[in-house]
Short mmCIF file of C-alpha atoms in Angstrom, two decimals:
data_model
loop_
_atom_site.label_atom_id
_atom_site.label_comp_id
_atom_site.label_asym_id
_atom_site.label_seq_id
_atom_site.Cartn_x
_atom_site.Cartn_y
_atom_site.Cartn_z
CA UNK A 1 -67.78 -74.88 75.55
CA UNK A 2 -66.69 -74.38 71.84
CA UNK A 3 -65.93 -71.11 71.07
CA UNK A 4 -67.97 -68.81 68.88
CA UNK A 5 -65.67 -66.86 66.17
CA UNK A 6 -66.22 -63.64 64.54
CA UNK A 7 -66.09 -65.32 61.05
CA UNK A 8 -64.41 -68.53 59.73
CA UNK A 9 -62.99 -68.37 55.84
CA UNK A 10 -62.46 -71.53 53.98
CA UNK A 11 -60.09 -71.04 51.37
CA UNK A 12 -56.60 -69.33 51.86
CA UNK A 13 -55.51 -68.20 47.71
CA UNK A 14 -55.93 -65.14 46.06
CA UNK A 15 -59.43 -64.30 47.15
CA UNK A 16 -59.82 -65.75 50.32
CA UNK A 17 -56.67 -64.32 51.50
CA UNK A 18 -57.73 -61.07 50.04
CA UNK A 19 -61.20 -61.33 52.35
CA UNK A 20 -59.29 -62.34 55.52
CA UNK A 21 -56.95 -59.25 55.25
CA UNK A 22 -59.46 -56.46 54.36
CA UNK A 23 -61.64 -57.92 57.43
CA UNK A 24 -58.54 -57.95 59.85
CA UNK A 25 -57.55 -53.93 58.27
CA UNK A 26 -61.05 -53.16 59.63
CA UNK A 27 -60.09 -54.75 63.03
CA UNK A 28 -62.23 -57.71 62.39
CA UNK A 29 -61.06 -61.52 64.37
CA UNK A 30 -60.10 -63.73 61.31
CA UNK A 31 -59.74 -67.46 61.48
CA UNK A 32 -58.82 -68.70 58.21
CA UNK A 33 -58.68 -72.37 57.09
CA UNK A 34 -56.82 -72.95 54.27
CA UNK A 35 -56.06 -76.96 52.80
CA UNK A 36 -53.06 -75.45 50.63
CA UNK A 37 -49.73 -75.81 52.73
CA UNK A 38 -47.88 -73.24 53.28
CA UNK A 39 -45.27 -72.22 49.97
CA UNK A 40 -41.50 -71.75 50.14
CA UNK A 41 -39.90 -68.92 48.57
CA UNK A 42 -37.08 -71.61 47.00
CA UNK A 43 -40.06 -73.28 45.46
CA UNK A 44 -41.65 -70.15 43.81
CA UNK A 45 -38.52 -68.62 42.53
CA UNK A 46 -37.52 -71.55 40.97
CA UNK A 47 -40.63 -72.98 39.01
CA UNK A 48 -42.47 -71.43 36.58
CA UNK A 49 -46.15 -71.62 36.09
CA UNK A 50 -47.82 -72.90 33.51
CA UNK A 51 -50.78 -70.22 33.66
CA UNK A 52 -50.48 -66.56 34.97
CA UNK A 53 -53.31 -64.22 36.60
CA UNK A 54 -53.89 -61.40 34.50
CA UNK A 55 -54.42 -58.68 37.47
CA UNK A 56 -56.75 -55.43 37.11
CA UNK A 57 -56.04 -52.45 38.11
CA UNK A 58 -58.44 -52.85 40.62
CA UNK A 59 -57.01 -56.09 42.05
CA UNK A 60 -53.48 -54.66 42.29
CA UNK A 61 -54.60 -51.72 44.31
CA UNK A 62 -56.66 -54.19 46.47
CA UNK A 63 -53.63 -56.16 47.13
CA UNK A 64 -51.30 -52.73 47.66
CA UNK A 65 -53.99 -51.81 50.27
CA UNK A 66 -53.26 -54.98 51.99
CA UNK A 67 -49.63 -54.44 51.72
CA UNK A 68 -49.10 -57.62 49.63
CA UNK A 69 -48.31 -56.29 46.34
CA UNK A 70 -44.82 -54.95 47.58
CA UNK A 71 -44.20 -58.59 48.39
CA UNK A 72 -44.67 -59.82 44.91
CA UNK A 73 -41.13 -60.55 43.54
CA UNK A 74 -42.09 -61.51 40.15
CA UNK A 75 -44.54 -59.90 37.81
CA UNK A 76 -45.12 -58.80 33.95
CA UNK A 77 -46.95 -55.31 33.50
CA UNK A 78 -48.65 -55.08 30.43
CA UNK A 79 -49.86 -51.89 28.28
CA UNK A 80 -51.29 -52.89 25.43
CA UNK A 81 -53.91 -55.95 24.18
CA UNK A 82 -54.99 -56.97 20.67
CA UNK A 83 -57.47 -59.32 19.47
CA UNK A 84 -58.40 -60.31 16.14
CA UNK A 85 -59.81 -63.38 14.55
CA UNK A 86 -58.12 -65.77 11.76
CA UNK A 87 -60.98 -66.13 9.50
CA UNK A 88 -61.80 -62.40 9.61
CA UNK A 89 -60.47 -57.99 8.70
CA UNK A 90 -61.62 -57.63 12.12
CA UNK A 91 -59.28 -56.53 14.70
CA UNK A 92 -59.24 -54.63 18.15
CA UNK A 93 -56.37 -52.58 20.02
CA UNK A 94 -56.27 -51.62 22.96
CA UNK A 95 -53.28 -49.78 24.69
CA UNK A 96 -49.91 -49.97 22.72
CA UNK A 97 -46.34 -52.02 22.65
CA UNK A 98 -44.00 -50.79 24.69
CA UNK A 99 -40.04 -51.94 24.02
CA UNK A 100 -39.55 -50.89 27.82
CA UNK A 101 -41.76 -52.13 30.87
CA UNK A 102 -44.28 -49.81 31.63
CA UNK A 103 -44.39 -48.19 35.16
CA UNK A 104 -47.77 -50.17 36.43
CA UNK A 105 -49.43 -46.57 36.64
CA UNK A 106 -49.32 -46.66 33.01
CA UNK A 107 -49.83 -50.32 32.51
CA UNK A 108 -53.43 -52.25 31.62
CA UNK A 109 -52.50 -54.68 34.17
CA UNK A 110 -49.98 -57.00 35.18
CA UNK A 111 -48.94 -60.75 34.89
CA UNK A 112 -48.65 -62.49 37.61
CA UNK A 113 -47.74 -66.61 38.02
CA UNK A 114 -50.34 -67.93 41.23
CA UNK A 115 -48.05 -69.36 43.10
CA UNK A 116 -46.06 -65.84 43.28
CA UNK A 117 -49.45 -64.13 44.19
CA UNK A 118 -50.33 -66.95 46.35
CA UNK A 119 -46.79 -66.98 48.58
CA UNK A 120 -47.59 -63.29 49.10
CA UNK A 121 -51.04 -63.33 50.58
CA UNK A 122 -49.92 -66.53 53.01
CA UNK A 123 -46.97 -64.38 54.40
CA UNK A 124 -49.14 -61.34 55.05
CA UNK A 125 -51.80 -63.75 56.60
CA UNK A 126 -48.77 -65.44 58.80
CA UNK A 127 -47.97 -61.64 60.00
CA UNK A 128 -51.50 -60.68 60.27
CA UNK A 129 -53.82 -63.19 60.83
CA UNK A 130 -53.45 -64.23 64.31
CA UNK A 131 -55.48 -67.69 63.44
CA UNK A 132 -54.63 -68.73 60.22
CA UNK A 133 -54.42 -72.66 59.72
CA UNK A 134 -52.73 -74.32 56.82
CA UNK A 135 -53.44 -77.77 55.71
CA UNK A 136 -56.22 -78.14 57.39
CA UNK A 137 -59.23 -79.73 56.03
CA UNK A 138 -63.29 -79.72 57.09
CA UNK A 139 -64.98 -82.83 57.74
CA UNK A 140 -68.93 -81.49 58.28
CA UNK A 141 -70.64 -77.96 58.09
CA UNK A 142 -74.08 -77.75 59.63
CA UNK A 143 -76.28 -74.84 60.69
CA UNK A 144 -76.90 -73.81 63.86
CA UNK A 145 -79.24 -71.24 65.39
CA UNK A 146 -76.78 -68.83 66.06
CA UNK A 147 -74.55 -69.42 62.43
CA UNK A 148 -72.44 -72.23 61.77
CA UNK A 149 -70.81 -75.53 63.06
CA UNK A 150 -67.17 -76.93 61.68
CA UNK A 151 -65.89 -80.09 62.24
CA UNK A 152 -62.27 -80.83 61.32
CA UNK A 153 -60.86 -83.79 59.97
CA UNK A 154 -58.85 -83.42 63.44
CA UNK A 155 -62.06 -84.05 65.35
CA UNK A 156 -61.64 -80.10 66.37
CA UNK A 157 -65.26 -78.64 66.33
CA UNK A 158 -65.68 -74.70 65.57
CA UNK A 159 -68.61 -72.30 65.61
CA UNK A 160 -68.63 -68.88 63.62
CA UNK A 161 -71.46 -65.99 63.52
CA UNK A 162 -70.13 -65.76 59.67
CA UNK A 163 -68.86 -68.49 57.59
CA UNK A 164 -67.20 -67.26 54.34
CA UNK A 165 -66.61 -70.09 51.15
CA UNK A 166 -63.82 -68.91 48.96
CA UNK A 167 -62.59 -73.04 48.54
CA UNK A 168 -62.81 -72.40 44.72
CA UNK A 169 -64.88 -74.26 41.93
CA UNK A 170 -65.88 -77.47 43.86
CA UNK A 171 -66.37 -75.68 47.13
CA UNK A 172 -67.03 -77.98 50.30
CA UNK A 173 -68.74 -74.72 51.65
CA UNK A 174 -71.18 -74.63 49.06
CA UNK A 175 -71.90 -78.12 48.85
CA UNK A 176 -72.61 -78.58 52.64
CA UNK A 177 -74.78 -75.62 52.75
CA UNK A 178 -76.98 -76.85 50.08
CA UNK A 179 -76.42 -74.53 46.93
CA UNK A 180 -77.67 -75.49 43.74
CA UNK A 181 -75.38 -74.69 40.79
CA UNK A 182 -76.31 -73.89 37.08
CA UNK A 183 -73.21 -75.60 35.31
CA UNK A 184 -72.24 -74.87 31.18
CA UNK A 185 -70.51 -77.17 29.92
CA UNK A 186 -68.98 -75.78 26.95
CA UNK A 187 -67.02 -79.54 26.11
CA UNK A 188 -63.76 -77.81 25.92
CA UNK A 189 -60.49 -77.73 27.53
CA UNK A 190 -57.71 -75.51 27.70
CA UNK A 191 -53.86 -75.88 27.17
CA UNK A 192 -51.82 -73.70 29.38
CA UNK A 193 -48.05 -73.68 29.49
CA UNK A 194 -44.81 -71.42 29.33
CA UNK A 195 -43.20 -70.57 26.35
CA UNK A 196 -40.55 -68.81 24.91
CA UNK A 197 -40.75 -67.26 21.18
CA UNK A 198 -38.29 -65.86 19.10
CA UNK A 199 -39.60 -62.30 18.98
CA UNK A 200 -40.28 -60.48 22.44
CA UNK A 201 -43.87 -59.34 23.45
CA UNK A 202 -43.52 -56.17 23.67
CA UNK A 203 -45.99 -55.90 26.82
CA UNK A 204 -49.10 -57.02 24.67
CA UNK A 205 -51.42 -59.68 25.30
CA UNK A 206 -52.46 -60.94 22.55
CA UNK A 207 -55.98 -63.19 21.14
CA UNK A 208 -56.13 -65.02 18.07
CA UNK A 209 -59.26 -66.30 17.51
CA UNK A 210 -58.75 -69.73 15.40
CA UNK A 211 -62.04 -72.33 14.33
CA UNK A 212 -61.25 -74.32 17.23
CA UNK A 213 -61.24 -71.86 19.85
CA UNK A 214 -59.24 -68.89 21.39
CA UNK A 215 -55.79 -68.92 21.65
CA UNK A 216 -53.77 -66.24 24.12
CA UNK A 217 -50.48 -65.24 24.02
CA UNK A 218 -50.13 -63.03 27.66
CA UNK A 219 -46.45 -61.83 28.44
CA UNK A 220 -45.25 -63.11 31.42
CA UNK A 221 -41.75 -62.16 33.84
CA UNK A 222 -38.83 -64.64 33.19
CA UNK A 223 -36.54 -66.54 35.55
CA UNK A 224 -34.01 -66.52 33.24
CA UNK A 225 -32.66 -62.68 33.30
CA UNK A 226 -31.03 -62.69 29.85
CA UNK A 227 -34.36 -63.76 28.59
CA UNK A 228 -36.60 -60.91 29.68
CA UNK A 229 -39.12 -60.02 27.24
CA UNK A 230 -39.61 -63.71 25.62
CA UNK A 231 -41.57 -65.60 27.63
CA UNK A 232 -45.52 -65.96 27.60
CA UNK A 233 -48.12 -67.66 28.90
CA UNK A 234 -50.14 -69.32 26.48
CA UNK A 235 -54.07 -70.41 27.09
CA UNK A 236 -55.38 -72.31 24.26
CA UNK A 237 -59.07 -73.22 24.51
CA UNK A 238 -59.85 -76.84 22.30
CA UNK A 239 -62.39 -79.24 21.96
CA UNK A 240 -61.77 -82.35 24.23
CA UNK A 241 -60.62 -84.57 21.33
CA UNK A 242 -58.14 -81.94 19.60
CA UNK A 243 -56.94 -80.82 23.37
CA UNK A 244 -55.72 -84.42 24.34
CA UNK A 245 -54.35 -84.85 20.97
CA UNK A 246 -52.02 -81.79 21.51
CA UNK A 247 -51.32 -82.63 25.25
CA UNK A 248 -50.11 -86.12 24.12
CA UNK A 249 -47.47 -84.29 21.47
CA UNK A 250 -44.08 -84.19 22.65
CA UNK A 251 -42.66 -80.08 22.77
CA UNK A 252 -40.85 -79.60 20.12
CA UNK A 253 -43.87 -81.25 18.03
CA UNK A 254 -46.04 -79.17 20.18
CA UNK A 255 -43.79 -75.84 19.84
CA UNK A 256 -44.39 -76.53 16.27
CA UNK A 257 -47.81 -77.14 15.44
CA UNK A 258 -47.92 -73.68 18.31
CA UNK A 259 -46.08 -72.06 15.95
CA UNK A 260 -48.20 -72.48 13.05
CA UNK A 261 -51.56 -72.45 14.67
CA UNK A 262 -50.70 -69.19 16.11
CA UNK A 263 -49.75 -67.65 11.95
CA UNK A 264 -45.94 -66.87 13.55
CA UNK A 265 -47.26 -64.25 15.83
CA UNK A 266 -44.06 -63.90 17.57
CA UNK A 267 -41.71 -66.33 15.60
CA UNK A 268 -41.03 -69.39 16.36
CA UNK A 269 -42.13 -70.82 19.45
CA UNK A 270 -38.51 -72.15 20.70
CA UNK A 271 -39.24 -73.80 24.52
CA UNK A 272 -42.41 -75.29 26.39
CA UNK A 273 -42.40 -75.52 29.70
CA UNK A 274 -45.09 -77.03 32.36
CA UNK A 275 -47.52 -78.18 30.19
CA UNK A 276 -51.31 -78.23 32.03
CA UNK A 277 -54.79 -78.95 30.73
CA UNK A 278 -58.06 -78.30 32.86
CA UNK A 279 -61.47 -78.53 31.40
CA UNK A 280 -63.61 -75.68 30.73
CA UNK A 281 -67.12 -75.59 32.60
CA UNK A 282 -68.50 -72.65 33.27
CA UNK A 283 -70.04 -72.60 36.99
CA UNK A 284 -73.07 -70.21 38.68
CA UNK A 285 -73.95 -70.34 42.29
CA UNK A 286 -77.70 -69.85 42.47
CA UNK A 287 -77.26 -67.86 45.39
CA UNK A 288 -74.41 -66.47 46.72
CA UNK A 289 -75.63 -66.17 50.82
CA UNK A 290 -77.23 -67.81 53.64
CA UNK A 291 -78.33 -66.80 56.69
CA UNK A 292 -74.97 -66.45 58.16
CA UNK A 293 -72.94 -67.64 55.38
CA UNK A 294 -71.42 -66.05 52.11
CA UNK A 295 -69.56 -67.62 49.05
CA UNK A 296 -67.10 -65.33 46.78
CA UNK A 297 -65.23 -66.12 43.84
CA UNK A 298 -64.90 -69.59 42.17
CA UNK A 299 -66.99 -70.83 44.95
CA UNK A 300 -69.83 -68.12 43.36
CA UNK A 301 -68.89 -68.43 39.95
CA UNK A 302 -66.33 -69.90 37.42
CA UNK A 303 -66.24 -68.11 33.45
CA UNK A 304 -64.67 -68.91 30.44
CA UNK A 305 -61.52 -67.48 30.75
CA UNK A 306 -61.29 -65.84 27.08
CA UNK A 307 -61.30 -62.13 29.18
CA UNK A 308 -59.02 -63.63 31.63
CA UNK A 309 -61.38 -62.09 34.19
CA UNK A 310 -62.03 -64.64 37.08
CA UNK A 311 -59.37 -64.09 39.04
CA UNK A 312 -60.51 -60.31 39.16
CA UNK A 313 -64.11 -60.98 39.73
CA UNK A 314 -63.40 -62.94 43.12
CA UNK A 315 -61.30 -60.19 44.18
CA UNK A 316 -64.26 -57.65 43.87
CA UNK A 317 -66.85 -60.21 45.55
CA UNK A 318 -63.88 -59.66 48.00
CA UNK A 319 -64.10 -56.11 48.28
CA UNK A 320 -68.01 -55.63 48.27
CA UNK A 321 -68.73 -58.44 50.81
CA UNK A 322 -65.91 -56.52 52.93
CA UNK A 323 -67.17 -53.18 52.84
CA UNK A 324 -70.89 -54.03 53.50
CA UNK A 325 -69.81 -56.30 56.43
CA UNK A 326 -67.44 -53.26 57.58
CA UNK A 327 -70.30 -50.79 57.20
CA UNK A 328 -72.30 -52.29 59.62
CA UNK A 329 -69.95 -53.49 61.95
CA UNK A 330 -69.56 -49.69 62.54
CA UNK A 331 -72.89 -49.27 63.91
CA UNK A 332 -72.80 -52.67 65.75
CA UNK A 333 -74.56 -55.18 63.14
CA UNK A 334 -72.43 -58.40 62.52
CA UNK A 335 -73.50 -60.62 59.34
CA UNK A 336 -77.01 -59.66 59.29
CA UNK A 337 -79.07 -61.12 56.53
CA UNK A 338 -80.00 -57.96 55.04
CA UNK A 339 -76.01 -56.72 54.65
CA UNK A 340 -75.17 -60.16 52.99
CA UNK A 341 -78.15 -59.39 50.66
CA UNK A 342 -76.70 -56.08 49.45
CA UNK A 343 -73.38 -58.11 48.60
CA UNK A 344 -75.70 -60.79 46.54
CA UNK A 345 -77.35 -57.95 44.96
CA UNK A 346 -74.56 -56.26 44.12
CA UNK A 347 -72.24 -59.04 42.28
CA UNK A 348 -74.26 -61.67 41.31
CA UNK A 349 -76.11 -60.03 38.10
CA UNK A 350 -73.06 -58.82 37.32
CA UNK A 351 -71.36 -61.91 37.46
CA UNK A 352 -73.86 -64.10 35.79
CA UNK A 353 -74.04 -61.56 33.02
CA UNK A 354 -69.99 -61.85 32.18
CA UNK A 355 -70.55 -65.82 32.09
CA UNK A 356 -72.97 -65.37 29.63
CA UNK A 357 -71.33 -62.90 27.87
CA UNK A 358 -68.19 -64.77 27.69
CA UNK A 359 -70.42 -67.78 26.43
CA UNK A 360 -71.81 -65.29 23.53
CA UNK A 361 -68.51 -64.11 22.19
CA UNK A 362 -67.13 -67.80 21.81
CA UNK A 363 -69.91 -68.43 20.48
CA UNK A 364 -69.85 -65.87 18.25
CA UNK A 365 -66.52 -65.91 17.12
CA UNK A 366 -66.07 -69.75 16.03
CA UNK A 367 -69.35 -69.49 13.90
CA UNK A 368 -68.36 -70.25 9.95
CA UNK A 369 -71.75 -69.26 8.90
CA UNK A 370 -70.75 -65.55 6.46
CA UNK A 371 -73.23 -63.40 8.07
CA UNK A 372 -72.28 -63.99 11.46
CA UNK A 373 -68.46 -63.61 10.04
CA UNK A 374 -69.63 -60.23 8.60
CA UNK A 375 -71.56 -58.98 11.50
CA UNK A 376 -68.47 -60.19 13.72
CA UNK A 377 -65.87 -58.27 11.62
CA UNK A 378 -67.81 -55.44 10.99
CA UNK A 379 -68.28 -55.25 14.94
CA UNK A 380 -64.69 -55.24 15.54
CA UNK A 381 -63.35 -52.66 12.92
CA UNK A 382 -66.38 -49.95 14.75
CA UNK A 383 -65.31 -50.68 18.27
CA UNK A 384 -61.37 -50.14 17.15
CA UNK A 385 -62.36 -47.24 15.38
CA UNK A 386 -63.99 -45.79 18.26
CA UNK A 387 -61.40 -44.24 20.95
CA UNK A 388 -64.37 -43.85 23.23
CA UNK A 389 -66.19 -47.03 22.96
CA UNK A 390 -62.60 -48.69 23.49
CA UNK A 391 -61.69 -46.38 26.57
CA UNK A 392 -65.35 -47.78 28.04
CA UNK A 393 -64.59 -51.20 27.55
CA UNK A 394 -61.25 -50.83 28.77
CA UNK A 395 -62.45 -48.62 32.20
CA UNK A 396 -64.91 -51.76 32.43
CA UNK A 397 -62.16 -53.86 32.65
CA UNK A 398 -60.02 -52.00 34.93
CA UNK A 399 -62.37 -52.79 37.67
CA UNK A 400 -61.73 -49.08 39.63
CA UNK A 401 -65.53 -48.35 38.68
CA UNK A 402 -66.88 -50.58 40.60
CA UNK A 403 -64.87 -49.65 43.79
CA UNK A 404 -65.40 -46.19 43.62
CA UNK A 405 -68.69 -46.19 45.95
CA UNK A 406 -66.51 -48.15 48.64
CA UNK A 407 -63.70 -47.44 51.01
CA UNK A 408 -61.32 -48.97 48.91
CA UNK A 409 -61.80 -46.56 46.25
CA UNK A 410 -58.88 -45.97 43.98
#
């Protein structure tokens, strides 16, 4: 007979990883089936990303409470952010530069590459997880009466009371268990790649917002020692046509036109490295559970990434779905359809409303028209000359609030 699991997770990055080691903390059977293979530390040391994970507060101390964010060997705290737009007196800072790199207590969050996140999580789930599967992929997903049925592409057939989807934006999970999606496409794509600059970042990420789009300059840790301080990771949203104009530039052409475009922020822009570009379409699960079945983060939701806040999202779907499921597994519930309601309840609004919010401010902030550049402005200068509206927005962003009702409370 085929044996029934606990719970089955599909998906073995950041969040899914995340899920499978708060469940097994709270003595909870994991199986985990990831796709990925498994990383080598030679690999991760010696490539650099093109795109790093800007990690709250929140997510860090989700990942120490694992015991995986000892295990990250390469990282870029950060403790200070400012955004401002070309056309525009308006300006916001939050934080402050910092010559020296701020102890992470003190720090807005940190930098981190996903394949050094990602190597992390997979050893802790190789120590941990006593049924954790790498490149393996699934076939067919069907319901049964008592949860769900996986078939491998290995012709192996599982059953689980709980099946969890965390296999990202085009999620096989979602798919099979028939979940619409509201989709924006906002007919943009991004340009992400390493780059060094002539002056250092001084632990600020910064936002210039240009006609065409956002463009983010977020400090990132070096491989090179001698060169600590110089390196960031750039994310510059385009339409289509300019974005595979630029992508088809060779780098010093592209370090150039970087240079300009970004009014010399930090010099000259003197290296590229690992050029990537990924479209930008903005993704909303219409429901986020099933009887027996949950989704959390990009196989929920997928945002604009002008807050950098996806990553960090998924990790709280993480937490929430956790502690519910953990709640009741105290007083001998498993997955029932009520618990997995309280975790729908309790991200989804708030994860539809930062897609749309994210949708509003780029909206907002490549209009031309002059009262909506006046408004916009005169909306920045207030909120910068308001310590307590920015120390809202900022506790927002930490993510802590939003744990502070659960076990994992900071």
């Amino acid at each position: 007979m085929t044996q029934m699991h606990d719970v089955v997770i599909v998906g073995g990055g950041l969040v899914g990883g995340l899920t499978a080691l708060l469940l097994a903390q709270g003595g909870v059977r994991v199986t985990v089936l990831d796709a990925a293979p498994v990383l080598s530390r030679e690999h991760i040391e010696r490539e650099v990303n093109p795109r790093v994970l800007a990690l709250s507060q929140a997510t860090i101390h989700l990942l120490e409470t694992v015991g995986v964010w000892s295990a990250i060997s390469r990282h870029m705290p950060y403790s200070g952010m400012q955004v401002w737009n070309k056309n525009g007196y308006g300006e916001i800072q939050f934080g402050h530069a910092s010559e020296q790199t701020p102890h992470l207590d003190q720090a807005l969050g940190s930098m981190v590459e996903p394949s050094i996140v990602n190597f992390a999580i997979q050893q802790k789930m190789r120590e941990v997880i006593a049924d954790y599967r790498t490149q393996i992929r699934v076939k067919r997903i069907e319901s049964i009466h008592s949860g769900w049925q996986l078939e491998l592409e290995d012709g192996l057939v599982l059953q689980t009371r709980l099946l969890i989807g965390a296999d990202g934006p085009n999620s096989f999970v979602r798919n099979q268990a028939m979940i619409d999606l509201d989709v924006l496409d906002y007919r943009q794509a991004a340009i992400s790649c390493a780059v060094k600059t002539a002056q250092p970042h001084q632990h600020v990420a910064r936002q210039l917002f240009l006609p065409t789009g956002p463009l983010a300059f977020l400090p990132m840790a070096s491989i090179e020692p001698n060169e600590k301080g110089f390196w960031q990771s750039i994310v510059w949203t385009l339409p289509e046509d300019y974005a595979e104009e630029y992508a088809a530039l060779g780098d010093q052409a592209f370090a150039d036109l970087l240079t300009q475009e970004s009014q010399h922020m930090l010099g000259q822009v003197h290296e590229v490295r690992s050029r990537a570009t990924f479209p930008l379409i903005a993704r909303a699960a219409k429901q986020y559970i099933k009887p027996g079945l949950a989704l959390v983060g990009d196989a929920a939701h997928v945002i604009h990434p002008l807050a950098g806040q996806g990553v960090n999202i998924g990790c709280l779907d993480a937490a929430l779905l956790c502690d519910v499921l953990l709640h009741d597994r105290a007083r001998g519930v498993w997955a029932h359809e009520q618990t997995l309601r309280r975790y729908e309840h309790a991200r989804k609004g708030q994860n539809d409303a930062m897609m749309h919010g994210m949708s509003v401010i780029g909206w907002l902030e490549s209009q031309t028209l002059f009262p909506v550049i006046a408004a916009r402005n005169a909306g920045l200068k207030f909120v910068d000359e308001h310590e307590n509206l920015k120390n809202a927005f900022l506790q927002q962003a930490t993510g802590l609030s939003l744990l502070a009702k659960t076990r994992y409370a900071h």
